[in-house]
Every structure is written in C-alpha cells, then in structure tokens.
Coordinates of C-alpha atoms and ligand atoms in Angstrom, one line a residue:
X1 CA -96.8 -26.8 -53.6
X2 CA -94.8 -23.8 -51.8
X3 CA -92.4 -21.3 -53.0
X4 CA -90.4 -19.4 -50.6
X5 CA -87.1 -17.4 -50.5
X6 CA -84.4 -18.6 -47.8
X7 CA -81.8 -16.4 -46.7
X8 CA -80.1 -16.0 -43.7
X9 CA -77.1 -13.4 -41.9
X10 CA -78.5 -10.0 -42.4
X11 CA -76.3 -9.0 -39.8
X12 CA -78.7 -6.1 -39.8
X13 CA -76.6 -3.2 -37.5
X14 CA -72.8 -4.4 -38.1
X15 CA -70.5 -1.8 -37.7
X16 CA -67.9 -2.7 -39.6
X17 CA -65.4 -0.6 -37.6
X18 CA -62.7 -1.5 -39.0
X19 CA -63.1 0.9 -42.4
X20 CA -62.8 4.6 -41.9
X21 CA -65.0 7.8 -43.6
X22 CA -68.4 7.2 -44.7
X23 CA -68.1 3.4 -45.6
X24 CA -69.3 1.2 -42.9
X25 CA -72.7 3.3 -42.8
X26 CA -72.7 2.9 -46.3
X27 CA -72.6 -0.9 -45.7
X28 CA -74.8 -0.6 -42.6
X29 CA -77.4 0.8 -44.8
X30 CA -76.8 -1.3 -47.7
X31 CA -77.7 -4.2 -45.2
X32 CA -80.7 -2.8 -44.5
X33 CA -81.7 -2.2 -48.0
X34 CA -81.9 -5.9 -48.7
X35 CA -84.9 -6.2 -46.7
X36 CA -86.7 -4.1 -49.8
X37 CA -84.8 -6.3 -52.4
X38 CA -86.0 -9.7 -51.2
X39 CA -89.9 -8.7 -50.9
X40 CA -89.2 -6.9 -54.2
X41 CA -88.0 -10.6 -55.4
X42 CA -90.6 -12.5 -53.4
X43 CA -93.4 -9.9 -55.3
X44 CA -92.0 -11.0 -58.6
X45 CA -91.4 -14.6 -58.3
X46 CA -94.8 -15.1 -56.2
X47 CA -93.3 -16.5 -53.7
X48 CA -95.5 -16.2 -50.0
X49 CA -92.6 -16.8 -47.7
X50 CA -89.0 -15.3 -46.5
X51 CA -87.1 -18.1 -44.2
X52 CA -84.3 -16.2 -42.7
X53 CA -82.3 -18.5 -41.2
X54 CA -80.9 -16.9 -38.4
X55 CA -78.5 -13.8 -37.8
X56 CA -80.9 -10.8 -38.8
X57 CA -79.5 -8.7 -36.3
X58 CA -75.2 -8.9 -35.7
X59 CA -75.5 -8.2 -31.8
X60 CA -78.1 -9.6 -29.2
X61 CA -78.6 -5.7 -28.5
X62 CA -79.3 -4.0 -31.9
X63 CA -79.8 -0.3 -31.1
X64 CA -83.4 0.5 -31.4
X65 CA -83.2 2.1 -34.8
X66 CA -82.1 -0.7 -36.4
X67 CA -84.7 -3.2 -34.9
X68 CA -87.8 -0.7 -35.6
X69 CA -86.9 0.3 -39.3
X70 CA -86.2 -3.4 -40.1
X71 CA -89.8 -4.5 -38.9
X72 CA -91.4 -1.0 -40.2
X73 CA -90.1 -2.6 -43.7
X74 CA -91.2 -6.2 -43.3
X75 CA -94.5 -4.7 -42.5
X76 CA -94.6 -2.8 -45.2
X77 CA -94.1 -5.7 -47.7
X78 CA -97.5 -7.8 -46.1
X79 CA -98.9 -10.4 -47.4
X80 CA -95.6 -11.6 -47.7
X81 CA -94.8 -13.1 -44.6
X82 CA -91.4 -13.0 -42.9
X83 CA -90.0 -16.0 -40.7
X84 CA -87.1 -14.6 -38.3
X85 CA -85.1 -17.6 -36.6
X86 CA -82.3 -16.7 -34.2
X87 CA -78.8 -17.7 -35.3
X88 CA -75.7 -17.4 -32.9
X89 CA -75.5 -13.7 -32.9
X90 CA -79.2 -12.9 -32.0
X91 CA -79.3 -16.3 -30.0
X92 CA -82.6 -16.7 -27.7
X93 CA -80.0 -15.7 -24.7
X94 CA -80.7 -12.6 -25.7
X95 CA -84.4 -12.6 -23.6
X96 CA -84.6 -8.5 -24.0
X97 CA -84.5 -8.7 -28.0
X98 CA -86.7 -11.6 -28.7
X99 CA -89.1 -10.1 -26.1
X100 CA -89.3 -6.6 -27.9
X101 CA -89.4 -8.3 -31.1
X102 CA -92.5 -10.0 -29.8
X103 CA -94.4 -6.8 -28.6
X104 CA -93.1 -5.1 -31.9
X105 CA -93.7 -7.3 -34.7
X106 CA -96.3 -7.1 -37.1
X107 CA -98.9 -9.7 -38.2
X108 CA -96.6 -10.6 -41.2
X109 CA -93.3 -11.2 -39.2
X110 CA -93.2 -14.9 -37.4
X111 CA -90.9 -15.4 -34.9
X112 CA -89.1 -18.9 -34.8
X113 CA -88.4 -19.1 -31.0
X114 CA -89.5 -22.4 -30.5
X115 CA -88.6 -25.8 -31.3
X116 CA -91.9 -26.7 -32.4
X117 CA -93.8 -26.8 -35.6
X118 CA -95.4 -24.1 -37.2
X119 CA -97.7 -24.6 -39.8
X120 CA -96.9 -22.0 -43.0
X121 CA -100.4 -23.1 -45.4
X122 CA -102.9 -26.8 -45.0
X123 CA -100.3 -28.9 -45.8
X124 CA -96.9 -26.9 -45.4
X125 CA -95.0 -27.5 -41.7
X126 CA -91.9 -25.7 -40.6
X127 CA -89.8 -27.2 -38.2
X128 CA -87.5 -24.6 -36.8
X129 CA -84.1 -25.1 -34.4
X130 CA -83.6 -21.7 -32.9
X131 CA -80.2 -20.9 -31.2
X132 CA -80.4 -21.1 -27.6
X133 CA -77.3 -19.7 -27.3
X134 CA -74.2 -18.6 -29.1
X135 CA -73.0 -21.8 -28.8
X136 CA -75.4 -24.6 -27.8
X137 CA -73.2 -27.2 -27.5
X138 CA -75.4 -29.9 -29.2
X139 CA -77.4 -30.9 -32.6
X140 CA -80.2 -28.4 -32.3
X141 CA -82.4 -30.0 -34.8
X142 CA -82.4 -33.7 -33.6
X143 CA -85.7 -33.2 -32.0
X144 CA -87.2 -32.8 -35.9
X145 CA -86.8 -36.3 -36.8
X146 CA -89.4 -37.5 -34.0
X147 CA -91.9 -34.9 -34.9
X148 CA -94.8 -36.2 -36.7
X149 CA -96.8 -34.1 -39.1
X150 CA -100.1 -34.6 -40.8
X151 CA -99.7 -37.5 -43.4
X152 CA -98.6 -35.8 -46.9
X153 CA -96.9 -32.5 -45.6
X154 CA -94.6 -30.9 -46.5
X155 CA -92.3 -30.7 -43.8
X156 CA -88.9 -27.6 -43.9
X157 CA -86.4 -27.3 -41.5
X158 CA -84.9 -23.7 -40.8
X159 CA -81.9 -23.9 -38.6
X160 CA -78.4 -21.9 -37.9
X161 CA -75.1 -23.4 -37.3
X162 CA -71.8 -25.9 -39.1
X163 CA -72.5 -28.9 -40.6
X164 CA -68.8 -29.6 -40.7
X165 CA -65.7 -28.3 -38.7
X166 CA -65.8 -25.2 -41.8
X167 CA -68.3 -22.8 -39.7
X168 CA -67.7 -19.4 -39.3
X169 CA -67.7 -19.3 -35.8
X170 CA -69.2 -22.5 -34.1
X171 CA -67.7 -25.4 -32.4
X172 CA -67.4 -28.6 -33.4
X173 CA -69.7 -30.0 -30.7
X174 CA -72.4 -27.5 -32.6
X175 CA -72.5 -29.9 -35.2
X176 CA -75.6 -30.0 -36.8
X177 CA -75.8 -33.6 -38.9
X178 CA -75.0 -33.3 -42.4
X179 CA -77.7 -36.4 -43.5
X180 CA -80.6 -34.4 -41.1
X181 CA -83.0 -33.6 -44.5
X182 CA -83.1 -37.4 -45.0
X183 CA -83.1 -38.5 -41.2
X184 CA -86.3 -36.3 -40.5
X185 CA -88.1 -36.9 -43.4
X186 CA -87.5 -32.9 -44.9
X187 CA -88.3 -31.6 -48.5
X188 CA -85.9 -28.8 -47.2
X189 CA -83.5 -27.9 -44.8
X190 CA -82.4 -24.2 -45.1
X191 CA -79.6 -23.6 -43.3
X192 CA -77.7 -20.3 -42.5
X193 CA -74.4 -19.6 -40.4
X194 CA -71.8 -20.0 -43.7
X195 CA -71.8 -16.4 -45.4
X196 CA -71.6 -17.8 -48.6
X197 CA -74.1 -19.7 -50.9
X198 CA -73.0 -23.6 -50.5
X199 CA -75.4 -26.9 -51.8
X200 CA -74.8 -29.5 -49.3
X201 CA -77.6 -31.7 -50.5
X202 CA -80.4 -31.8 -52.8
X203 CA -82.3 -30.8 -50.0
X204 CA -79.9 -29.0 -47.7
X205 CA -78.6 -25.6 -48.4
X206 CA -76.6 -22.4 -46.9
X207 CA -78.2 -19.5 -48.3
X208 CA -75.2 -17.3 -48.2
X209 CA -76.0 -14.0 -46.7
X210 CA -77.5 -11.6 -48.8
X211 CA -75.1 -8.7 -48.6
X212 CA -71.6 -9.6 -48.4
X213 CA -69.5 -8.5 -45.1
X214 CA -66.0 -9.7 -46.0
X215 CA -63.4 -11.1 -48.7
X216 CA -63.4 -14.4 -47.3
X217 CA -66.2 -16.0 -49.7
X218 CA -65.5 -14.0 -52.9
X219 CA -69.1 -14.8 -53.9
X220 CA -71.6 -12.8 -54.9
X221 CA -74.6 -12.0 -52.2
X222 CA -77.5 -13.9 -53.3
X223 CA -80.6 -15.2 -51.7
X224 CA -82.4 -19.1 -52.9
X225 CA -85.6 -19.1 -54.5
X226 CA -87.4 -22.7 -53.6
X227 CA -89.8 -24.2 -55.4
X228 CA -90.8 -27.7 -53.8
X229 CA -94.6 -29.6 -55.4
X230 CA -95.1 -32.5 -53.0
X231 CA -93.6 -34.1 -49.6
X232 CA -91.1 -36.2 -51.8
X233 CA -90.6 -34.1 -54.7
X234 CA -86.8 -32.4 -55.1
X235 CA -86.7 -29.0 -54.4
X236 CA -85.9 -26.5 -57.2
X237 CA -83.8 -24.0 -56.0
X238 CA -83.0 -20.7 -58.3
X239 CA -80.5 -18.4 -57.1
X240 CA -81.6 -14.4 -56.8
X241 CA -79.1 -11.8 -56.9
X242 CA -79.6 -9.5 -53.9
X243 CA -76.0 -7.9 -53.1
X244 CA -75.6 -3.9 -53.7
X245 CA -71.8 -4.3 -53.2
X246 CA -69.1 -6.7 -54.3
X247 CA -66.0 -7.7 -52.0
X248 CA -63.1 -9.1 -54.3
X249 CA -60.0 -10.8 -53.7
X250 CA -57.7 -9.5 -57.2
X251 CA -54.9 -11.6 -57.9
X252 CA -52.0 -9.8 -60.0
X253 CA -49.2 -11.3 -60.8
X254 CA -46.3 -9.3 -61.4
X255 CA -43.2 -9.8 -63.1
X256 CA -40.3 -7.4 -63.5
X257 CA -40.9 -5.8 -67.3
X258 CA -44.6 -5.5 -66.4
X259 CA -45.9 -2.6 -66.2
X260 CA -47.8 -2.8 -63.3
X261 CA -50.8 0.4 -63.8
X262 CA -51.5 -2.0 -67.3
X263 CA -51.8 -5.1 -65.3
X264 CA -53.8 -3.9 -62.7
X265 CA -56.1 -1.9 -65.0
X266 CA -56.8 -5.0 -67.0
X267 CA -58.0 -6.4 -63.5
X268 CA -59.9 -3.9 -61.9
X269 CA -64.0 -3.5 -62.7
X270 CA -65.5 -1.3 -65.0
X271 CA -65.9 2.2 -63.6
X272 CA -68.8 2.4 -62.8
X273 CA -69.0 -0.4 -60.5
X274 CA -65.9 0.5 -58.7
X275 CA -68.1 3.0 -56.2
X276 CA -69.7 -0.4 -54.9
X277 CA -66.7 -2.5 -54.9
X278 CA -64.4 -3.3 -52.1
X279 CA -61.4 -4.4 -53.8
X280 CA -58.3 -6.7 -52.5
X281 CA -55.5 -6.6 -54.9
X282 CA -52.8 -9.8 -53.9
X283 CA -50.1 -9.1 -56.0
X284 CA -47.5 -12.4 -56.4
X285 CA -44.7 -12.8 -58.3
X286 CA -41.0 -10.5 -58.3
X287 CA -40.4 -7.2 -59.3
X288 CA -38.1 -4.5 -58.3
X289 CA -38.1 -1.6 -56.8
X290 CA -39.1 1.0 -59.2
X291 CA -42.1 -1.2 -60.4
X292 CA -43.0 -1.4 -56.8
X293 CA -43.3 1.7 -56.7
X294 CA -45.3 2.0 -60.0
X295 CA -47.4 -0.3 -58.5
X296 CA -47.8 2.0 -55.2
X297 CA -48.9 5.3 -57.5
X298 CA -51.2 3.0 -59.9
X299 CA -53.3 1.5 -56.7
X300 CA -53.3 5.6 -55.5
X301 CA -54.5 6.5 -58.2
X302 CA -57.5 4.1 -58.7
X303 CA -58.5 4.1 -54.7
X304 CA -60.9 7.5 -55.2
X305 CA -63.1 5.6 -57.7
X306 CA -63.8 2.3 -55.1
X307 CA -65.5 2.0 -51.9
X308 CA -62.3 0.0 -50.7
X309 CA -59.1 -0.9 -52.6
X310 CA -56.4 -2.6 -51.0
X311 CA -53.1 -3.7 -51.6
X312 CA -52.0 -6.8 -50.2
X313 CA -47.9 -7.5 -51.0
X314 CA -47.0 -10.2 -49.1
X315 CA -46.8 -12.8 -51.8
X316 CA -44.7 -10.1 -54.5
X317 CA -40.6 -10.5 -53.6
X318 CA -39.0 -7.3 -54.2
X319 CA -35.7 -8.1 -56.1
X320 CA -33.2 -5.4 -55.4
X321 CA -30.4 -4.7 -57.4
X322 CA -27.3 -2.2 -56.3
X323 CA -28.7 -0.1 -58.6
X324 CA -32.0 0.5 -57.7
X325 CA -30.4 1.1 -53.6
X326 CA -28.6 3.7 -55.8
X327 CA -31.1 5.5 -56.8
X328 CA -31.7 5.9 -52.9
X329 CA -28.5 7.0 -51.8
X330 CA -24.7 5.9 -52.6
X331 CA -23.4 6.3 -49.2
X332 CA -24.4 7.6 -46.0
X333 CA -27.3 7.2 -43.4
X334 CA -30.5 6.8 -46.3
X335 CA -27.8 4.0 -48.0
X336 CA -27.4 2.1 -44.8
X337 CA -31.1 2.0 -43.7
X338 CA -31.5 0.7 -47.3
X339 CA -29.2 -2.0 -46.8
X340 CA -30.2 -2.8 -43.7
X341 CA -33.5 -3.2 -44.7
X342 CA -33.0 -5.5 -47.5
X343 CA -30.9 -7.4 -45.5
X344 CA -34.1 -7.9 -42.7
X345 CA -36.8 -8.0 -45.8
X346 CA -34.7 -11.5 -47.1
X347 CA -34.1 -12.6 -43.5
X348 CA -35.7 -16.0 -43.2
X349 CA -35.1 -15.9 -38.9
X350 CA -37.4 -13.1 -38.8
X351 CA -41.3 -13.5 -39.0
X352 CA -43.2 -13.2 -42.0
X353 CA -44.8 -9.7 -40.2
X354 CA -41.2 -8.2 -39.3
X355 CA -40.5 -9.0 -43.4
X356 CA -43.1 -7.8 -44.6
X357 CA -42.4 -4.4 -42.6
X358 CA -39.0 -4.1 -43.5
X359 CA -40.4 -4.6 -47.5
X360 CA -42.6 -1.9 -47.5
X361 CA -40.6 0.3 -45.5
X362 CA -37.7 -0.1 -48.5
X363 CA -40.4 0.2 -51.0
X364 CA -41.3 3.5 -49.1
X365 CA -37.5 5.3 -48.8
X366 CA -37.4 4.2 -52.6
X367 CA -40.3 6.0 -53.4
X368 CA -39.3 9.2 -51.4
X369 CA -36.1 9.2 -52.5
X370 CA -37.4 9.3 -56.5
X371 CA -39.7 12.1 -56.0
X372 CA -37.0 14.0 -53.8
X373 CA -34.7 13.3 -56.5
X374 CA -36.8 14.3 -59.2
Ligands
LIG1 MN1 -73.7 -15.1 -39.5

C-alpha cells in the first residue's frame, strides 16, 4: 500500500514579464507558496511521498534565491519526502543546476536524474524518465518495460513530456506511448508536461500544475492524491485543491439593448475573490457604439478590484449606425476618420489584426467624442 501526491510544473522562478506593477511577483511568490500547501496536504491525508513530475524550476538557471528557499521549505516539511524529476525546462542539460541541487538538497529531497529504479518503501519501486534535454527526441520511458523488480512490487513511473501531438511545447518525435502503464507492468504513471489536470488512463495521469500560469486550461490548479493497495490493484486518485489564483476565460455575449455593466456584473466573481483572479472577458455578439463604450467604462471600472481583467473584443461586431458617427462629428476631419474607420473595421481584404485596430480605434474617437461633448 502507498499513498503519494503527484504534481508536476512548479515553474518555480517564472517571470511572467508580460504583466506590469506588482503582479508577476505576486504570482512568482504564489508559485512558491505551493510548496507549503502540498506538505500541508500530504500532512493531512498521510500521504509519505511528493512525485513532482518534472518542471520545478521554469529556467535551467533559476537564480539562486529561488533554488535555496524552495529546498529550505522541502526541508522543512521532513519526513515527507520530495521526489524532483527534471521536465523540459530544468532538463538534465542543465549539468550546473542538477549539480547544485545535489550538494544542496536535504536528506528528504530525492533527485530523479537517473533512469534507474529507486526504491520508495520494501515493496514500492519508482521508475523514473528524466529529461535529458529539452527535447530528447525519443520515448524516454521505453527502458521501464525491461526493468524487473522484486516479484509483487509496486512499480510507478514519473516521467515529463506529450503523450499525443497536444503537448505544450514538445515534438512529436518526444512522444511518450500512450499504452506505457500497461506495457511496463505500472500501478501508475504520473505524468507532467500538460498544465492542466487530464486522466489518460486508469493508471496514467497529468497532474496539472499546481498553480496556474495562463488562460489556456481554464482549470483550476490542483495537485492528485494516489492511493494504490497492491501491484494490480487500480489506483484511487482524489483531486487536492492547491491554486492561490484563478485564471478565467469570461464569455459575454452582447446584444444591442443589453446593458453591458449588468451583463458583465452577473459574470464576474464575487468580490472578494476578484484580488486573486486574472480575468479574460471575450465578449461576442453585436452591439453599437454607445454600448461599446458602456462596455469600455464597466470593464474600467471593475479592473482595480482583480489582479488582471481583460477585455478581449475581437468576436463582438460593432454595428454603426449614421447616428451614432453623429454623435462624433457631422462633418469635418473627426467625421471622416470615423468613416474611414468603419469602412477598414468591415473590410474583409484587410487582416483580422488591421480590423480589429481600426474597431477599437472607432470605439475610442466615440468615447472621446461623448465625454468632450458632454
Ligand atoms: Mn511545464
């Protein structure tokens, strides 16, 4: 019998340089912070073990900060015992890292640098597939299926990488075999690489990473408790909620008689909860220009209370009537630029990008216009 909790892409360090003020070292930290939260969920669900399945650190040269405080906490949580394999981004390439790791760690951190087994209790055996590089170019954990183990183990694979063409960033050639559980006789195969939770077997499984890093997965960051009693026993996997932020894709769907600060009100989170949200509001549907710009002030307006909130327009058609152009101007320069806008906004030879410019710059001389007319 073991019970362990598999996670995987800490990305422990990430920058996130693409948001501005205080949030990516809010999110930096908040990475860090799940350290604490799975040995807090380990503690409470007796479970021995942390598999992280690759992708601790984002870069193969975290700055020395990051690396120290993250084994300074895993220390901290002994007896529980942390297993660290590395994933594309901390690949073993990266000699210098895995080499300080090793003079660094303490007694409770194992280090998966080797494809070869490592025995976790009597009659528990990992088999781990490390990352030789970012991209190895080959099945990594073939070699587990000619391994023997002592008769009755329990035998886990830990390994990083696409089962399918749908990885984040590997290449096809990376592939690792969908059917590899059942090939090399595994209880378990915890896989990480995909940031967000997905069951690809009974006994294969992408953790998801704990802490979410983007909209793509719209999923909750989660780690998998795994309970597994014998060799051939299924494995009874609970997930653990483990994410101090939520990234959200919002659809709102507009349509012209809506009043857009109701609609999107009726979307967003609860107050209280918008301080740790990152928010993407895709608005859809038609409206014209003076809800556009109601739309504008009510996303303005909410922004102070998120950590992110976003508006992304490209799938709402503004519908523009001679009187909302207008309310612009009648004649002259403002009235042409208008025109000439919606004219390129509706322009089917131009790319989506050049559109989409051209809408919110008419959205914008609408909005000015208003509140210089006002
Ligand atoms: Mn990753």
């Amino acid at each position: 019998m073991i019970r362990f909790i598999h996670s995987s892409d800490l990305h422990l360090g990430k920058r996130f340089g693409n948001f501005d003020g205080d949030l990516p070292s809010r999110l930096r930290e908040a990475r860090h912070a799940v350290i604490a939260r799975l040995a807090q969920h380990a503690r409470e669900q007796s479970a021995t073990t942390i598999l992280l399945a690759g992708d601790m650190f984002d870069t193969e040269t975290p700055a020395s900060d990051i690396r120290r405080q993250a084994l300074a906490e895993m220390a901290h949580h002994a007896p529980i015992r942390w297993v660290i394999l590395p994933g594309n981004h901390d690949s073993l390439q990266a000699t210098q890292l895995w080499t300080t790791l090793r003079e660094e760690a303490p007694d409770n951190v194992i280090l998966a640098v080797a494809s070869r087994p490592i025995a976790l209790t009597a009659d528990v055996v990992l088999l781990p597939a490390p990352c030789t590089t970012r991209r190895p170019g080959r099945d990594l954990t073939e070699w587990m299926d000619n391994e023997a183990t002592p008769e009755g183990a329990i035998r886990l694979g830990l390994a990083h990488g696409a089962i399918q063409s749908f990885s984040e960033e590997a290449a096809a050639s990376d592939v690792i075999a969908p059917d590899r559980a059942q090939r090399a006789g595994l209880a378990y195969l915890a896989l990480g690489d995909w940031h967000g939770a997905v069951n690809v077997g009974p006994r294969i499984r992408y953790s998801g990473t704990p802490e979410p890093d983007r909209f793509k997965h719209d999923h909750p960051g989660e780690a998998s408790l795994v309970s597994i009693a014998s060799c051939s026993a299924l494995p009874e996997v609970t997930p653990l909620s483990t994410a101090s932020f939520a990234w959200r894709t919002l659809e709102l769907h507009l349509l012209d008689g809506n009043d857009p600060a109701q609609a999107l009100e009726a979307l967003l989170p609860e107050a209280r909860c918008r301080r740790q949200t990152l928010a993407r509001v895709m608005a859809t549907g038609r409206t014209r220009l003076p809800t556009r710009t109601a739309l504008t002030r009510a996303i303005e307006s909410a922004t102070p209370d998120f950590a992110l909130l976003e508006l992304d327009d490209a799938g709402l058609t503004i519908e523009c009537e001679v009187e909302d152009l207008d309310q612009i101007d009648r004649a002259g320069a403002l009235r042409e630029a208008a025109n000439a806008l919606l004219a390129e906004s509706g322009d089917e030879s131009r790319s989506a990008n050049e559109r989409e410019i051209a809408r919110d710059a008419l959205a914008r001389l609408y909005s000015y216009a208003r509140v210089a007319g006002s």
